[in-house]
Amino acid sequence: MKRSLQREFYKFYHQRVPLYGAVILLVLMLYTTVSQSGISENVIVHGFGAGQWITIIMVAIASSFVAMEYQNRTIMTLFYKSNNQATIFFAKFLVISSMADY
């Protein structure tokens, strides 16, 4: 399991999609601020609308992370090398759920 997690974190941090997600989050937060009548106390309390955007961006990044495995056919290699397919999916789930720390 430790080796699977190391592989998944390595693959995740060497992709450009999470970086693009962070940039898009900043742009969307600025859009939320500009679309209203300036920065008010309500906008600051709600974190510049980050709560609604983070969920959407996390789903997009997670789906591209898993789709990349199937597109490059590396998931088959992982299944072949591992003795338990559940550990592969659990490692992917842990990496995706820890994505908020990135």
Tab-separated table of N, CA, C and O in Angstrom:
chain	number	residue	atom	x	y	z
A	1	MET	N	0.821	-1.192	0.000
A	1	MET	CA	0.000	0.000	0.000
A	1	MET	C	0.868	1.260	0.000
A	1	MET	O	0.538	2.235	-0.655
A	2	LYS	N	1.959	1.212	0.752
A	2	LYS	CA	2.853	2.369	0.826
A	2	LYS	C	3.437	2.684	-0.554
A	2	LYS	O	3.507	3.847	-0.959
A	3	ARG	N	3.828	1.663	-1.265
A	3	ARG	CA	4.391	1.853	-2.597
A	3	ARG	C	3.349	2.416	-3.566
A	3	ARG	O	3.650	3.287	-4.388
A	4	SER	N	2.111	1.947	-3.462
A	4	SER	CA	1.043	2.458	-4.318
A	4	SER	C	0.791	3.937	-4.046
A	4	SER	O	0.606	4.720	-4.982
A	5	LEU	N	0.796	4.318	-2.783
A	5	LEU	CA	0.604	5.728	-2.444
A	5	LEU	C	1.747	6.587	-2.966
A	5	LEU	O	1.518	7.689	-3.472
A	6	GLN	N	2.964	6.077	-2.859
A	6	GLN	CA	4.106	6.837	-3.365
A	6	GLN	C	3.992	7.056	-4.865
A	6	GLN	O	4.252	8.147	-5.372
A	7	ARG	N	3.600	6.018	-5.591
A	7	ARG	CA	3.435	6.129	-7.041
A	7	ARG	C	2.348	7.134	-7.408
A	7	ARG	O	2.521	7.955	-8.306
A	8	GLU	N	1.225	7.049	-6.699
A	8	GLU	CA	0.100	7.926	-7.025
A	8	GLU	C	0.419	9.388	-6.708
A	8	GLU	O	0.081	10.274	-7.486
A	9	PHE	N	1.069	9.645	-5.579
A	9	PHE	CA	1.449	11.022	-5.256
A	9	PHE	C	2.469	11.551	-6.260
A	9	PHE	O	2.404	12.708	-6.667
A	10	TYR	N	3.390	10.694	-6.676
A	10	TYR	CA	4.370	11.112	-7.671
A	10	TYR	C	3.684	11.505	-8.976
A	10	TYR	O	3.977	12.542	-9.564
A	11	LYS	N	2.760	10.664	-9.438
A	11	LYS	CA	2.058	10.949	-10.684
A	11	LYS	C	1.213	12.213	-10.562
A	11	LYS	O	1.147	13.012	-11.488
A	12	PHE	N	0.586	12.385	-9.402
A	12	PHE	CA	-0.286	13.547	-9.221
A	12	PHE	C	0.502	14.850	-9.213
A	12	PHE	O	0.119	15.814	-9.856
A	13	TYR	N	1.609	14.884	-8.502
A	13	TYR	CA	2.367	16.122	-8.384
A	13	TYR	C	3.187	16.452	-9.626
A	13	TYR	O	3.678	17.564	-9.751
A	14	HIS	N	3.321	15.505	-10.541
A	14	HIS	CA	4.042	15.791	-11.775
A	14	HIS	C	3.103	16.076	-12.947
A	14	HIS	O	3.539	16.141	-14.090
A	15	GLN	N	1.827	16.254	-12.658
A	15	GLN	CA	0.873	16.669	-13.677
A	15	GLN	C	0.719	18.179	-13.638
A	15	GLN	O	0.978	18.819	-12.628
A	16	ARG	N	0.261	18.731	-14.720
A	16	ARG	CA	0.013	20.171	-14.766
A	16	ARG	C	-1.428	20.520	-14.441
A	16	ARG	O	-1.744	21.677	-14.181
A	17	VAL	N	-2.303	19.546	-14.436
A	17	VAL	CA	-3.722	19.809	-14.206
A	17	VAL	C	-3.984	20.436	-12.830
A	17	VAL	O	-4.768	21.390	-12.742
A	18	PRO	N	-3.371	19.987	-11.731
A	18	PRO	CA	-3.606	20.658	-10.439
A	18	PRO	C	-3.150	22.113	-10.436
A	18	PRO	O	-3.796	22.966	-9.822
A	19	LEU	N	-2.072	22.407	-11.135
A	19	LEU	CA	-1.612	23.788	-11.232
A	19	LEU	C	-2.636	24.637	-11.984
A	19	LEU	O	-2.961	25.753	-11.567
A	20	TYR	N	-3.159	24.103	-13.077
A	20	TYR	CA	-4.193	24.808	-13.816
A	20	TYR	C	-5.441	25.004	-12.954
A	20	TYR	O	-6.102	26.037	-13.044
A	21	GLY	N	-5.759	24.024	-12.138
A	21	GLY	CA	-6.907	24.142	-11.247
A	21	GLY	C	-6.733	25.261	-10.237
A	21	GLY	O	-7.679	25.997	-9.948
A	22	ALA	N	-5.518	25.422	-9.707
A	22	ALA	CA	-5.259	26.505	-8.754
A	22	ALA	C	-5.373	27.864	-9.425
A	22	ALA	O	-5.932	28.809	-8.857
A	23	VAL	N	-4.880	27.971	-10.651
A	23	VAL	CA	-4.979	29.236	-11.385
A	23	VAL	C	-6.433	29.554	-11.697
A	23	VAL	O	-6.890	30.697	-11.537
A	24	ILE	N	-7.185	28.560	-12.119
A	24	ILE	CA	-8.601	28.764	-12.420
A	24	ILE	C	-9.365	29.152	-11.163
A	24	ILE	O	-10.264	30.000	-11.202
A	25	LEU	N	-8.996	28.572	-10.011
A	25	LEU	CA	-9.637	28.941	-8.756
A	25	LEU	C	-9.417	30.413	-8.444
A	25	LEU	O	-10.354	31.124	-8.056
A	26	LEU	N	-8.199	30.886	-8.619
A	26	LEU	CA	-7.927	32.304	-8.373
A	26	LEU	C	-8.725	33.200	-9.306
A	26	LEU	O	-9.276	34.227	-8.894
A	27	VAL	N	-8.801	32.817	-10.570
A	27	VAL	CA	-9.556	33.611	-11.539
A	27	VAL	C	-11.036	33.626	-11.184
A	27	VAL	O	-11.698	34.681	-11.227
A	28	LEU	N	-11.578	32.480	-10.799
A	28	LEU	CA	-12.994	32.425	-10.448
A	28	LEU	C	-13.292	33.194	-9.166
A	28	LEU	O	-14.367	33.799	-9.037
A	29	MET	N	-12.366	33.187	-8.220
A	29	MET	CA	-12.551	33.970	-7.004
A	29	MET	C	-12.537	35.469	-7.326
A	29	MET	O	-13.322	36.235	-6.763
A	30	LEU	N	-11.660	35.872	-8.221
A	30	LEU	CA	-11.656	37.272	-8.654
A	30	LEU	C	-12.941	37.626	-9.400
A	30	LEU	O	-13.487	38.718	-9.238
A	31	TYR	N	-13.420	36.711	-10.197
A	31	TYR	CA	-14.671	36.922	-10.913
A	31	TYR	C	-15.829	37.106	-9.935
A	31	TYR	O	-16.686	37.963	-10.132
A	32	THR	N	-15.854	36.307	-8.881
A	32	THR	CA	-16.900	36.431	-7.870
A	32	THR	C	-16.855	37.801	-7.210
A	32	THR	O	-17.884	38.408	-6.941
A	33	THR	N	-15.662	38.289	-6.968
A	33	THR	CA	-15.514	39.595	-6.337
A	33	THR	C	-15.915	40.724	-7.280
A	33	THR	O	-16.619	41.643	-6.894
A	34	VAL	N	-15.479	40.645	-8.525
A	34	VAL	CA	-15.734	41.711	-9.487
A	34	VAL	C	-17.195	41.730	-9.921
A	34	VAL	O	-17.760	42.800	-10.170
A	35	SER	N	-17.828	40.561	-10.016
A	35	SER	CA	-19.209	40.509	-10.490
A	35	SER	C	-20.167	41.149	-9.497
A	35	SER	O	-21.251	41.574	-9.878
A	36	GLN	N	-19.780	41.204	-8.231
A	36	GLN	CA	-20.604	41.902	-7.243
A	36	GLN	C	-20.152	43.353	-7.173
A	36	GLN	O	-19.283	43.785	-7.907
A	37	SER	N	-20.736	44.098	-6.305
A	37	SER	CA	-20.407	45.529	-6.218
A	37	SER	C	-19.200	45.754	-5.312
A	37	SER	O	-19.274	46.441	-4.309
A	38	GLY	N	-18.073	45.176	-5.661
A	38	GLY	CA	-16.849	45.365	-4.874
A	38	GLY	C	-16.731	44.345	-3.756
A	38	GLY	O	-17.501	43.402	-3.650
A	39	ILE	N	-15.746	44.573	-2.914
A	39	ILE	CA	-15.494	43.657	-1.804
A	39	ILE	C	-16.288	44.135	-0.601
A	39	ILE	O	-16.062	45.215	-0.076
A	40	SER	N	-17.214	43.305	-0.193
A	40	SER	CA	-18.007	43.614	0.988
A	40	SER	C	-17.689	42.601	2.079
A	40	SER	O	-16.947	41.635	1.873
A	41	GLU	N	-18.263	42.831	3.231
A	41	GLU	CA	-18.037	41.916	4.360
A	41	GLU	C	-18.598	40.533	4.051
A	41	GLU	O	-18.005	39.520	4.415
A	42	ASN	N	-19.708	40.486	3.348
A	42	ASN	CA	-20.332	39.217	2.996
A	42	ASN	C	-19.438	38.393	2.061
A	42	ASN	O	-19.340	37.179	2.191
A	43	VAL	N	-18.786	39.040	1.126
A	43	VAL	CA	-17.890	38.343	0.197
A	43	VAL	C	-16.690	37.778	0.941
A	43	VAL	O	-16.252	36.645	0.695
A	44	ILE	N	-16.155	38.518	1.882
A	44	ILE	CA	-15.006	38.047	2.655
A	44	ILE	C	-15.396	36.883	3.550
A	44	ILE	O	-14.655	35.906	3.683
A	45	VAL	N	-16.582	36.978	4.155
A	45	VAL	CA	-17.051	35.898	5.031
A	45	VAL	C	-17.197	34.592	4.259
A	45	VAL	O	-16.862	33.511	4.758
A	46	HIS	N	-17.660	34.668	3.041
A	46	HIS	CA	-17.844	33.469	2.228
A	46	HIS	C	-16.591	33.076	1.458
A	46	HIS	O	-16.639	32.192	0.598
A	47	GLY	N	-15.486	33.684	1.752
A	47	GLY	CA	-14.206	33.293	1.159
A	47	GLY	C	-14.115	33.550	-0.320
A	47	GLY	O	-13.541	32.735	-1.053
A	48	PHE	N	-14.686	34.645	-0.770
A	48	PHE	CA	-14.657	35.020	-2.182
A	48	PHE	C	-15.273	33.947	-3.079
A	48	PHE	O	-14.891	33.776	-4.224
A	49	GLY	N	-16.221	33.199	-2.535
A	49	GLY	CA	-16.904	32.169	-3.310
A	49	GLY	C	-16.087	30.919	-3.540
A	49	GLY	O	-16.394	30.123	-4.424
A	50	ALA	N	-15.034	30.732	-2.766
A	50	ALA	CA	-14.140	29.592	-2.986
A	50	ALA	C	-14.816	28.258	-2.712
A	50	ALA	O	-14.507	27.262	-3.360
A	51	GLY	N	-15.740	28.234	-1.770
A	51	GLY	CA	-16.401	26.968	-1.427
A	51	GLY	C	-17.116	26.325	-2.585
A	51	GLY	O	-17.043	25.113	-2.791
A	52	GLN	N	-17.791	27.131	-3.369
A	52	GLN	CA	-18.526	26.579	-4.507
A	52	GLN	C	-17.589	26.201	-5.651
A	52	GLN	O	-17.831	25.244	-6.371
A	53	TRP	N	-16.505	26.938	-5.810
A	53	TRP	CA	-15.596	26.664	-6.918
A	53	TRP	C	-14.668	25.492	-6.626
A	53	TRP	O	-14.310	24.748	-7.537
A	54	ILE	N	-14.264	25.333	-5.374
A	54	ILE	CA	-13.330	24.240	-5.035
A	54	ILE	C	-13.935	22.883	-5.347
A	54	ILE	O	-13.262	22.000	-5.868
A	55	THR	N	-15.204	22.718	-5.046
A	55	THR	CA	-15.866	21.439	-5.313
A	55	THR	C	-15.854	21.109	-6.797
A	55	THR	O	-15.525	19.989	-7.200
A	56	ILE	N	-16.183	22.082	-7.614
A	56	ILE	CA	-16.222	21.858	-9.059
A	56	ILE	C	-14.828	21.562	-9.597
A	56	ILE	O	-14.639	20.650	-10.414
A	57	ILE	N	-13.843	22.300	-9.143
A	57	ILE	CA	-12.474	22.104	-9.623
A	57	ILE	C	-11.918	20.764	-9.158
A	57	ILE	O	-11.226	20.076	-9.916
A	58	MET	N	-12.227	20.351	-7.925
A	58	MET	CA	-11.743	19.052	-7.438
A	58	MET	C	-12.324	17.908	-8.251
A	58	MET	O	-11.622	16.937	-8.546
A	59	VAL	N	-13.581	17.999	-8.617
A	59	VAL	CA	-14.198	16.955	-9.446
A	59	VAL	C	-13.526	16.901	-10.812
A	59	VAL	O	-13.229	15.816	-11.333
A	60	ALA	N	-13.253	18.051	-11.395
A	60	ALA	CA	-12.608	18.083	-12.715
A	60	ALA	C	-11.188	17.526	-12.655
A	60	ALA	O	-10.780	16.751	-13.532
A	61	ILE	N	-10.432	17.884	-11.629
A	61	ILE	CA	-9.056	17.390	-11.507
A	61	ILE	C	-9.042	15.894	-11.230
A	61	ILE	O	-8.239	15.151	-11.802
A	62	ALA	N	-9.929	15.442	-10.358
A	62	ALA	CA	-9.976	14.012	-10.035
A	62	ALA	C	-10.359	13.179	-11.250
A	62	ALA	O	-9.778	12.117	-11.500
A	63	SER	N	-11.319	13.659	-12.020
A	63	SER	CA	-11.727	12.886	-13.195
A	63	SER	C	-10.624	12.857	-14.252
A	63	SER	O	-10.410	11.828	-14.897
A	64	SER	N	-9.903	13.957	-14.401
A	64	SER	CA	-8.807	13.943	-15.379
A	64	SER	C	-7.652	13.073	-14.897
A	64	SER	O	-6.955	12.451	-15.702
A	65	PHE	N	-7.449	13.008	-13.578
A	65	PHE	CA	-6.394	12.171	-13.010
A	65	PHE	C	-6.667	10.687	-13.267
A	65	PHE	O	-5.777	9.937	-13.666
A	66	VAL	N	-7.903	10.282	-13.095
A	66	VAL	CA	-8.259	8.879	-13.325
A	66	VAL	C	-8.354	8.587	-14.821
A	66	VAL	O	-7.913	7.527	-15.283
A	67	ALA	N	-8.889	9.522	-15.594
A	67	ALA	CA	-9.013	9.309	-17.033
A	67	ALA	C	-7.650	9.204	-17.704
A	67	ALA	O	-7.493	8.478	-18.693
A	68	MET	N	-6.667	9.908	-17.164
A	68	MET	CA	-5.320	9.842	-17.712
A	68	MET	C	-4.757	8.424	-17.606
A	68	MET	O	-4.068	7.958	-18.500
A	69	GLU	N	-5.081	7.738	-16.532
A	69	GLU	CA	-4.616	6.358	-16.359
A	69	GLU	C	-5.188	5.440	-17.447
A	69	GLU	O	-4.480	4.590	-17.973
A	70	TYR	N	-6.449	5.609	-17.740
A	70	TYR	CA	-7.070	4.773	-18.762
A	70	TYR	C	-6.631	5.180	-20.159
A	70	TYR	O	-6.494	4.340	-21.039
A	71	GLN	N	-6.413	6.476	-20.376
A	71	GLN	CA	-6.000	6.958	-21.692
A	71	GLN	C	-4.609	6.456	-22.050
A	71	GLN	O	-4.353	6.051	-23.181
A	72	ASN	N	-3.701	6.479	-21.090
A	72	ASN	CA	-2.336	6.014	-21.331
A	72	ASN	C	-2.163	4.518	-21.094
A	72	ASN	O	-1.052	3.998	-21.225
A	73	ARG	N	-3.235	3.862	-20.695
A	73	ARG	CA	-3.265	2.417	-20.429
A	73	ARG	C	-2.283	1.990	-19.333
A	73	ARG	O	-1.804	0.864	-19.312
A	74	THR	N	-1.988	2.905	-18.429
A	74	THR	CA	-1.110	2.543	-17.311
A	74	THR	C	-1.867	1.849	-16.195
A	74	THR	O	-1.249	1.217	-15.344
A	75	ILE	N	-3.189	1.956	-16.205
A	75	ILE	CA	-3.980	1.287	-15.184
A	75	ILE	C	-3.857	-0.225	-15.328
A	75	ILE	O	-3.849	-0.954	-14.337
A	76	MET	N	-3.724	-0.701	-16.559
A	76	MET	CA	-3.566	-2.140	-16.780
A	76	MET	C	-2.239	-2.639	-16.201
A	76	MET	O	-2.180	-3.721	-15.638
A	77	THR	N	-1.202	-1.837	-16.328
A	77	THR	CA	0.087	-2.203	-15.748
A	77	THR	C	0.011	-2.240	-14.236
A	77	THR	O	0.573	-3.133	-13.594
A	78	LEU	N	-0.700	-1.272	-13.659
A	78	LEU	CA	-0.861	-1.261	-12.207
A	78	LEU	C	-1.628	-2.487	-11.734
A	78	LEU	O	-1.288	-3.086	-10.713
A	79	PHE	N	-2.678	-2.860	-12.459
A	79	PHE	CA	-3.445	-4.046	-12.096
A	79	PHE	C	-2.602	-5.313	-12.220
A	79	PHE	O	-2.721	-6.230	-11.418
A	80	TYR	N	-1.750	-5.343	-13.219
A	80	TYR	CA	-0.907	-6.516	-13.432
A	80	TYR	C	0.138	-6.652	-12.327
A	80	TYR	O	0.407	-7.745	-11.846
A	81	LYS	N	0.742	-5.539	-11.915
A	81	LYS	CA	1.803	-5.587	-10.913
A	81	LYS	C	1.278	-5.741	-9.496
A	81	LYS	O	1.990	-6.237	-8.629
A	82	SER	N	0.058	-5.304	-9.245
A	82	SER	CA	-0.478	-5.361	-7.887
A	82	SER	C	-1.241	-6.659	-7.674
A	82	SER	O	-1.873	-7.186	-8.593
A	83	ASN	N	-1.228	-7.114	-6.455
A	83	ASN	CA	-1.961	-8.332	-6.146
A	83	ASN	C	-3.385	-8.023	-5.681
A	83	ASN	O	-4.194	-8.920	-5.538
A	84	ASN	N	-3.685	-6.765	-5.440
A	84	ASN	CA	-5.007	-6.380	-4.984
A	84	ASN	C	-5.422	-5.078	-5.675
A	84	ASN	O	-4.772	-4.051	-5.506
A	85	GLN	N	-6.508	-5.139	-6.432
A	85	GLN	CA	-6.958	-3.961	-7.160
A	85	GLN	C	-7.534	-2.905	-6.226
A	85	GLN	O	-7.502	-1.716	-6.533
A	86	ALA	N	-8.030	-3.323	-5.086
A	86	ALA	CA	-8.616	-2.369	-4.143
A	86	ALA	C	-7.566	-1.401	-3.613
A	86	ALA	O	-7.868	-0.231	-3.365
A	87	THR	N	-6.330	-1.850	-3.459
A	87	THR	CA	-5.287	-0.946	-2.963
A	87	THR	C	-4.979	0.151	-3.974
A	87	THR	O	-4.684	1.282	-3.592
A	88	ILE	N	-5.081	-0.166	-5.250
A	88	ILE	CA	-4.839	0.838	-6.288
A	88	ILE	C	-5.908	1.918	-6.231
A	88	ILE	O	-5.604	3.119	-6.221
A	89	PHE	N	-7.160	1.510	-6.174
A	89	PHE	CA	-8.245	2.477	-6.122
A	89	PHE	C	-8.251	3.253	-4.808
A	89	PHE	O	-8.565	4.437	-4.780
A	90	PHE	N	-7.900	2.587	-3.708
A	90	PHE	CA	-7.842	3.274	-2.421
A	90	PHE	C	-6.718	4.304	-2.408
A	90	PHE	O	-6.884	5.404	-1.868
A	91	ALA	N	-5.589	3.980	-3.019
A	91	ALA	CA	-4.478	4.933	-3.108
A	91	ALA	C	-4.885	6.142	-3.947
A	91	ALA	O	-4.585	7.292	-3.587
A	92	LYS	N	-5.588	5.909	-5.048
A	92	LYS	CA	-6.072	7.020	-5.866
A	92	LYS	C	-7.057	7.880	-5.081
A	92	LYS	O	-7.020	9.104	-5.155
A	93	PHE	N	-7.924	7.237	-4.325
A	93	PHE	CA	-8.890	7.969	-3.518
A	93	PHE	C	-8.195	8.828	-2.467
A	93	PHE	O	-8.569	9.988	-2.255
A	94	LEU	N	-7.171	8.305	-1.822
A	94	LEU	CA	-6.435	9.082	-0.823
A	94	LEU	C	-5.721	10.271	-1.451
A	94	LEU	O	-5.683	11.362	-0.873
A	95	VAL	N	-5.159	10.075	-2.615
A	95	VAL	CA	-4.471	11.174	-3.294
A	95	VAL	C	-5.472	12.254	-3.689
A	95	VAL	O	-5.226	13.449	-3.494
A	96	ILE	N	-6.602	11.851	-4.212
A	96	ILE	CA	-7.614	12.812	-4.631
A	96	ILE	C	-8.212	13.535	-3.432
A	96	ILE	O	-8.441	14.741	-3.473
A	97	SER	N	-8.435	12.812	-2.333
A	97	SER	CA	-9.017	13.469	-1.156
A	97	SER	C	-8.011	14.380	-0.459
A	97	SER	O	-8.403	15.324	0.215
A	98	SER	N	-6.719	14.125	-0.612
A	98	SER	CA	-5.720	15.007	-0.021
A	98	SER	C	-5.379	16.167	-0.956
A	98	SER	O	-4.500	16.955	-0.651
A	99	MET	N	-6.084	16.253	-2.058
A	99	MET	CA	-5.829	17.285	-3.047
A	99	MET	C	-6.073	18.689	-2.489
A	99	MET	O	-5.472	19.637	-2.941
A	100	ALA	N	-6.926	18.824	-1.515
A	100	ALA	CA	-7.216	20.153	-0.954
A	100	ALA	C	-5.983	20.741	-0.274
A	100	ALA	O	-5.857	21.954	-0.159
A	101	ASP	N	-5.049	19.906	0.158
A	101	ASP	CA	-3.829	20.395	0.786
A	101	ASP	C	-2.843	20.915	-0.222
A	101	ASP	O	-1.892	21.609	0.122
A	102	TYR	N	-3.055	20.575	-1.478
A	102	TYR	CA	-2.125	20.986	-2.530
A	102	TYR	C	-2.361	22.408	-2.843
A	102	TYR	O	-1.671	23.285	-2.932
